[in-house]
mmCIF file of C-alpha atoms in Angstrom:
data_model
loop_
_atom_site.group_PDB
_atom_site.id
_atom_site.type_symbol
_atom_site.label_atom_id
_atom_site.label_comp_id
_atom_site.label_asym_id
_atom_site.label_seq_id
_atom_site.Cartn_x
_atom_site.Cartn_y
_atom_site.Cartn_z
ATOM 1 C CA MET A 21 31.717 6.420 31.565
ATOM 2 C CA ARG A 22 33.363 5.759 27.980
ATOM 3 C CA ARG A 23 32.555 1.944 27.771
ATOM 4 C CA LEU A 24 28.494 3.083 28.337
ATOM 5 C CA LEU A 25 29.009 6.216 25.853
ATOM 6 C CA PHE A 26 30.971 3.439 22.946
ATOM 7 C CA LEU A 27 27.754 0.894 23.898
ATOM 8 C CA PHE A 28 25.699 4.385 23.175
ATOM 9 C CA LEU A 29 27.066 5.058 19.613
ATOM 10 C CA VAL A 30 27.017 1.224 18.619
ATOM 11 C CA THR A 31 23.419 1.125 19.282
ATOM 12 C CA ILE A 32 22.554 4.060 17.341
ATOM 13 C CA PHE A 33 24.567 3.147 14.600
ATOM 14 C CA THR A 34 22.947 -0.163 14.457
ATOM 15 C CA ILE A 35 19.987 0.839 14.959
ATOM 16 C CA GLY A 36 20.500 3.863 11.549
ATOM 17 C CA THR A 37 22.281 0.845 10.010
ATOM 18 C CA VAL A 38 18.800 -1.707 10.111
ATOM 19 C CA TYR A 39 16.484 0.700 10.339
ATOM 20 C CA GLY A 40 17.973 3.824 7.733
ATOM 21 C CA GLN A 41 16.729 2.137 4.733
ATOM 22 C CA ASP A 42 14.036 4.730 3.269
ATOM 23 C CA GLN A 43 10.447 3.270 3.395
ATOM 24 C CA PHE A 44 7.822 3.410 0.252
ATOM 25 C CA ILE A 45 5.186 2.659 0.003
ATOM 26 C CA PHE A 46 2.714 4.028 -3.089
ATOM 27 C CA PRO A 47 -1.216 2.945 -2.792
ATOM 28 C CA TYR A 48 -3.332 3.866 -5.247
ATOM 29 C CA GLY A 49 -7.344 4.428 -6.026
ATOM 30 C CA SER A 50 -8.170 1.309 -7.918
ATOM 31 C CA GLY A 51 -6.520 -1.327 -9.883
ATOM 32 C CA PRO A 52 -2.627 -1.468 -11.265
ATOM 33 C CA ASN A 53 -1.864 0.239 -14.487
ATOM 34 C CA LYS A 54 1.408 0.111 -16.452
ATOM 35 C CA PHE A 55 2.227 3.649 -15.337
ATOM 36 C CA PHE A 56 2.217 2.726 -11.443
ATOM 37 C CA ILE A 57 3.856 -0.287 -12.102
ATOM 38 C CA LYS A 58 6.852 2.248 -14.037
ATOM 39 C CA GLU A 59 6.682 4.100 -10.776
ATOM 40 C CA ILE A 60 7.044 0.961 -8.951
ATOM 41 C CA ILE A 61 9.704 -0.184 -10.869
ATOM 42 C CA LYS A 62 11.795 3.299 -10.283
ATOM 43 C CA LEU A 63 11.663 2.836 -6.278
ATOM 44 C CA THR A 64 13.045 -0.332 -6.554
ATOM 45 C CA GLY A 65 16.622 1.245 -7.975
ATOM 46 C CA LYS A 66 17.255 -2.190 -9.984
ATOM 47 C CA GLU A 67 16.949 -2.582 -13.335
ATOM 48 C CA ARG A 68 14.818 -6.276 -13.542
ATOM 49 C CA PRO A 69 13.191 -5.986 -9.580
ATOM 50 C CA LYS A 70 11.833 -8.713 -8.519
ATOM 51 C CA ILE A 71 8.009 -8.247 -8.086
ATOM 52 C CA CYS A 72 5.222 -9.762 -6.215
ATOM 53 C CA PHE A 73 1.902 -9.525 -6.807
ATOM 54 C CA LEU A 74 0.082 -11.113 -3.623
ATOM 55 C CA PRO A 75 -3.992 -11.112 -4.364
ATOM 56 C CA THR A 76 -5.369 -12.319 -1.153
ATOM 57 C CA ALA A 77 -7.979 -9.965 -0.675
ATOM 58 C CA SER A 78 -9.820 -11.751 -4.302
ATOM 59 C CA GLY A 79 -8.742 -14.855 -2.927
ATOM 60 C CA ASP A 80 -5.784 -15.632 -5.330
ATOM 61 C CA SER A 81 -8.298 -15.597 -8.364
ATOM 62 C CA GLU A 82 -6.873 -16.933 -11.497
ATOM 63 C CA ARG A 83 -9.072 -13.637 -13.286
ATOM 64 C CA SER A 84 -6.342 -11.147 -11.503
ATOM 65 C CA ILE A 85 -3.628 -13.330 -11.717
ATOM 66 C CA ILE A 86 -3.581 -13.496 -14.978
ATOM 67 C CA ARG A 87 -4.252 -9.822 -15.144
ATOM 68 C CA TRP A 88 -0.935 -9.565 -13.324
ATOM 69 C CA TYR A 89 0.861 -11.506 -15.954
ATOM 70 C CA GLU A 90 -0.624 -9.493 -19.160
ATOM 71 C CA LEU A 91 0.082 -6.329 -16.906
ATOM 72 C CA VAL A 92 3.880 -6.603 -16.842
ATOM 73 C CA ASN A 93 4.536 -8.968 -19.430
ATOM 74 C CA ASP A 94 6.474 -6.472 -21.306
ATOM 75 C CA LEU A 95 8.413 -4.533 -18.590
ATOM 76 C CA SER A 96 11.323 -5.069 -16.966
ATOM 77 C CA VAL A 97 10.134 -6.871 -14.048
ATOM 78 C CA GLU A 98 11.010 -10.717 -12.797
ATOM 79 C CA PRO A 99 7.237 -11.344 -11.421
ATOM 80 C CA SER A 100 5.619 -13.669 -9.236
ATOM 81 C CA VAL A 101 2.290 -14.571 -7.461
ATOM 82 C CA GLN A 102 2.543 -15.781 -3.891
ATOM 83 C CA ARG A 103 -1.175 -17.046 -3.148
ATOM 84 C CA VAL A 104 -1.706 -17.661 0.423
ATOM 85 C CA TRP A 105 -4.929 -20.513 -0.491
ATOM 86 C CA ILE A 106 -2.237 -23.143 -0.145
ATOM 87 C CA SER A 107 -1.036 -26.508 1.274
ATOM 88 C CA SER A 108 2.327 -27.632 2.517
ATOM 89 C CA TYR A 109 2.550 -29.711 -0.462
ATOM 90 C CA SER A 110 2.449 -27.128 -2.826
ATOM 91 C CA GLN A 111 4.478 -24.311 -1.504
ATOM 92 C CA ASN A 112 8.438 -25.605 -0.753
ATOM 93 C CA VAL A 113 8.589 -21.953 0.523
ATOM 94 C CA SER A 114 7.849 -20.011 3.584
ATOM 95 C CA PHE A 115 5.617 -16.398 2.821
ATOM 96 C CA GLU A 116 8.314 -14.823 5.070
ATOM 97 C CA ASP A 117 11.145 -15.895 3.188
ATOM 98 C CA ASN A 118 9.751 -16.264 -0.234
ATOM 99 C CA LEU A 119 8.350 -12.203 0.256
ATOM 100 C CA LEU A 120 11.487 -10.896 1.367
ATOM 101 C CA SER A 121 13.516 -12.003 -1.486
ATOM 102 C CA MET A 122 11.488 -9.341 -3.231
ATOM 103 C CA ASP A 123 12.041 -5.818 -4.863
ATOM 104 C CA ALA A 124 9.110 -4.793 -4.379
ATOM 105 C CA ILE A 125 5.044 -6.429 -3.021
ATOM 106 C CA VAL A 126 1.425 -5.335 -5.251
ATOM 107 C CA VAL A 127 -1.412 -5.369 -3.102
ATOM 108 C CA GLY A 128 -4.481 -6.677 -5.402
ATOM 109 C CA GLY A 129 -8.189 -5.021 -5.011
ATOM 110 C CA GLY A 130 -10.966 -7.412 -3.246
ATOM 111 C CA ASN A 131 -12.581 -8.298 -0.297
ATOM 112 C CA THR A 132 -10.043 -6.106 2.695
ATOM 113 C CA LEU A 133 -11.282 -7.401 5.531
ATOM 114 C CA ASN A 134 -10.756 -10.843 4.655
ATOM 115 C CA MET A 135 -7.881 -10.174 2.912
ATOM 116 C CA ILE A 136 -6.517 -8.990 6.423
ATOM 117 C CA ALA A 137 -8.080 -11.266 8.379
ATOM 118 C CA ILE A 138 -6.070 -14.222 6.507
ATOM 119 C CA TRP A 139 -2.759 -12.483 6.491
ATOM 120 C CA LYS A 140 -2.775 -12.017 10.847
ATOM 121 C CA ALA A 141 -3.715 -15.294 10.394
ATOM 122 C CA GLN A 142 -0.682 -16.575 8.688
ATOM 123 C CA GLU A 143 1.219 -13.574 10.252
ATOM 124 C CA ILE A 144 1.719 -12.063 6.571
ATOM 125 C CA HIS A 145 0.723 -8.811 7.787
ATOM 126 C CA THR A 146 4.397 -9.360 10.546
ATOM 127 C CA VAL A 147 6.196 -10.667 6.988
ATOM 128 C CA LEU A 148 5.025 -6.725 5.065
ATOM 129 C CA LYS A 149 6.241 -4.587 8.090
ATOM 130 C CA LYS A 150 9.263 -6.486 8.140
ATOM 131 C CA ALA A 151 9.703 -5.831 4.424
ATOM 132 C CA LEU A 152 8.690 -2.135 4.485
ATOM 133 C CA GLU A 153 12.003 -1.901 7.231
ATOM 134 C CA LYS A 154 14.069 -3.682 4.897
ATOM 135 C CA GLY A 155 13.418 -1.810 1.759
ATOM 136 C CA ILE A 156 10.757 -3.514 -0.135
ATOM 137 C CA VAL A 157 9.285 -1.298 -1.724
ATOM 138 C CA LEU A 158 5.153 -2.153 -0.732
ATOM 139 C CA ALA A 159 1.899 -0.768 -3.161
ATOM 140 C CA GLY A 160 -1.405 -0.947 -4.393
ATOM 141 C CA GLY A 161 -4.938 0.024 -5.529
ATOM 142 C CA SER A 162 -8.166 0.088 -3.335
ATOM 143 C CA ALA A 163 -7.701 -3.378 -0.869
ATOM 144 C CA GLY A 164 -4.271 -3.042 -2.034
ATOM 145 C CA SER A 165 -4.364 0.867 -0.941
ATOM 146 C CA LEU A 166 -6.119 1.141 1.895
ATOM 147 C CA CYS A 167 -4.524 -1.706 3.697
ATOM 148 C CA TRP A 168 -1.384 0.761 4.461
ATOM 149 C CA PHE A 169 -3.374 3.097 6.483
ATOM 150 C CA ASP A 170 -5.163 3.339 10.118
ATOM 151 C CA ASN A 171 -8.618 2.486 8.645
ATOM 152 C CA GLY A 172 -10.746 3.136 5.835
ATOM 153 C CA THR A 173 -14.194 2.522 4.749
ATOM 154 C CA THR A 174 -15.008 -0.623 2.592
ATOM 155 C CA ASP A 175 -17.872 -2.997 0.971
ATOM 156 C CA SER A 176 -16.512 -5.578 2.591
ATOM 157 C CA ARG A 177 -19.514 -6.978 4.792
ATOM 158 C CA PRO A 178 -23.157 -7.025 3.288
ATOM 159 C CA ILE A 179 -25.489 -4.033 2.859
ATOM 160 C CA GLU A 180 -23.469 -1.318 3.244
ATOM 161 C CA LEU A 181 -19.922 0.742 3.762
ATOM 162 C CA SER A 182 -18.213 0.161 6.836
ATOM 163 C CA VAL A 183 -15.224 1.034 9.058
ATOM 164 C CA VAL A 184 -11.657 -1.808 8.456
ATOM 165 C CA GLU A 185 -8.588 -0.768 10.487
ATOM 166 C CA GLY A 186 -5.751 -1.315 8.349
ATOM 167 C CA LEU A 187 -1.838 -2.334 9.112
ATOM 168 C CA GLY A 188 -1.389 1.354 10.571
ATOM 169 C CA PHE A 189 1.642 1.678 8.161
ATOM 170 C CA LEU A 190 0.600 5.031 7.134
ATOM 171 C CA GLN A 191 -0.596 6.662 9.954
ATOM 172 C CA TYR A 192 -4.144 8.247 8.724
ATOM 173 C CA SER A 193 -7.131 7.174 6.904
ATOM 174 C CA HIS A 194 -7.890 6.593 3.570
ATOM 175 C CA CYS A 195 -10.073 6.271 1.025
ATOM 176 C CA PRO A 196 -9.548 4.461 -2.465
ATOM 177 C CA HIS A 197 -12.304 5.347 -5.303
ATOM 178 C CA TYR A 198 -12.741 8.783 -4.721
ATOM 179 C CA ASP A 199 -14.572 9.408 -8.032
ATOM 180 C CA SER A 200 -16.544 6.492 -8.707
ATOM 181 C CA GLU A 201 -19.177 5.494 -6.222
ATOM 182 C CA GLU A 202 -21.124 8.980 -5.348
ATOM 183 C CA TYR A 203 -21.621 8.134 -1.889
ATOM 184 C CA ARG A 204 -17.716 7.652 -0.864
ATOM 185 C CA ARG A 205 -16.779 11.159 -0.670
ATOM 186 C CA PRO A 206 -19.786 11.847 1.249
ATOM 187 C CA LEU A 207 -19.683 9.200 3.305
ATOM 188 C CA TYR A 208 -15.473 9.642 4.177
ATOM 189 C CA HIS A 209 -16.544 13.332 5.143
ATOM 190 C CA LYS A 210 -19.052 12.192 7.592
ATOM 191 C CA ASN A 211 -16.358 9.788 9.433
ATOM 192 C CA ILE A 212 -13.442 12.769 9.154
ATOM 193 C CA GLU A 213 -16.430 14.997 10.828
ATOM 194 C CA ASN A 214 -17.803 12.765 13.306
ATOM 195 C CA GLY A 215 -13.781 11.737 14.997
ATOM 196 C CA ILE A 216 -14.444 8.552 13.586
ATOM 197 C CA PHE A 217 -11.366 8.706 11.639
ATOM 198 C CA LYS A 218 -9.309 11.735 11.323
ATOM 199 C CA SER A 219 -7.376 13.385 8.263
ATOM 200 C CA GLY A 220 -6.790 11.103 5.288
ATOM 201 C CA TYR A 221 -5.551 11.429 2.052
ATOM 202 C CA ALA A 222 -8.749 10.044 -1.119
ATOM 203 C CA MET A 223 -7.492 8.829 -3.873
ATOM 204 C CA ASP A 224 -9.629 8.757 -7.504
ATOM 205 C CA ASN A 225 -8.799 5.489 -9.402
ATOM 206 C CA ASP A 226 -6.287 6.699 -11.622
ATOM 207 C CA ALA A 227 -4.459 8.403 -8.848
ATOM 208 C CA GLY A 228 -1.991 7.637 -5.985
ATOM 209 C CA ILE A 229 0.514 9.137 -3.797
ATOM 210 C CA ILE A 230 4.267 7.706 -2.983
ATOM 211 C CA PHE A 231 4.469 7.373 0.330
ATOM 212 C CA LYS A 232 8.835 8.057 1.866
ATOM 213 C CA ASN A 233 9.295 7.345 5.121
ATOM 214 C CA GLY A 234 5.821 7.668 6.043
ATOM 215 C CA VAL A 235 5.100 11.697 4.638
ATOM 216 C CA PRO A 236 4.046 12.474 0.719
ATOM 217 C CA PHE A 237 6.396 11.885 -0.988
ATOM 218 C CA LYS A 238 5.243 12.181 -4.977
ATOM 219 C CA VAL A 239 2.146 13.004 -6.163
ATOM 220 C CA VAL A 240 0.567 10.873 -9.191
ATOM 221 C CA SER A 241 -2.094 9.895 -11.667
ATOM 222 C CA ILE A 242 -2.672 9.478 -15.256
ATOM 223 C CA ASP A 243 -4.919 11.493 -16.803
ATOM 224 C CA GLU A 244 -5.912 15.742 -16.011
ATOM 225 C CA LYS A 245 -8.753 14.276 -14.125
ATOM 226 C CA SER A 246 -7.847 11.936 -11.806
ATOM 227 C CA ASN A 247 -7.083 13.201 -8.554
ATOM 228 C CA SER A 248 -6.043 12.858 -5.152
ATOM 229 C CA TYR A 249 -7.192 15.163 -1.546
ATOM 230 C CA PHE A 250 -5.792 15.618 1.542
ATOM 231 C CA VAL A 251 -9.280 15.322 3.441
ATOM 232 C CA SER A 252 -9.307 16.843 7.185
ATOM 233 C CA LEU A 253 -11.130 18.861 9.921
ATOM 234 C CA LYS A 254 -10.509 22.276 9.847
ATOM 235 C CA GLU A 255 -12.526 24.567 12.989
ATOM 236 C CA GLY A 256 -15.962 22.212 12.446
ATOM 237 C CA LYS A 257 -16.016 21.707 9.179
ATOM 238 C CA VAL A 258 -14.440 19.105 6.492
ATOM 239 C CA THR A 259 -11.985 20.685 4.730
ATOM 240 C CA GLU A 260 -10.292 18.975 0.748
ATOM 241 C CA GLU A 261 -7.317 20.147 -0.362
ATOM 242 C CA LYS A 262 -6.588 18.765 -4.264
ATOM 243 C CA LEU A 263 -2.828 18.323 -4.361
ATOM 244 C CA GLU A 264 -0.615 18.565 -7.361
ATOM 245 C CA SER A 265 -0.253 15.811 -9.125
ATOM 246 C CA ILE A 266 2.387 14.574 -12.044
ATOM 247 C CA ILE A 267 0.374 13.374 -14.788
ATOM 248 C CA LEU A 268 2.455 10.119 -16.166
ATOM 249 C CA LYS A 269 3.077 9.685 -19.267
#
């Protein structure tokens, strides 16, 4: 009995050591800005963190990569980019080894559906799960925010917005660009009302929420007109709760 108790305690201690690291995910409504990157730096706890940009959703577009380097040029970070449109001859380290060596990973915007399909083909989705468990900060806007949730609406298919399944690291539904396109808000409400989505979080372009261990920890925005919301179904009616946010300066 004592041996079994000892083994149980050792197991609990080991699990706590491996998975006891705080896990941060920082989704925001649209593309990154310096204020949000500064928050990511703080979350890493490092003076000069290694932050990798993952531009899969834009097809590794040079424009998005150049914008990334311009954005962090005068910040205290060691920036890099992980392309997925590569060959064995162009990269001498695996996706896993590279991404798990980072302090934070920022996912860019673009086509969410294609991005997740490519991640699954390359097994990057499992690497991102390992990164989260390791305590590497995960962040991103638009496609880079939608991917962390259970599901949401995307413009990744022709004609109209449709449902896309995310990675489920945050067990809510999600709507980015909440203030920029008039049809996103009513469609999100309709999907929650019809039971297609569970309750979730909607974010204006310049607003975001830092989740710690799967729950909201800090709500931020870069101005007073940009907000985040918790949207849920109460007594058969969709309700929208505006969350009090900290204005970043």
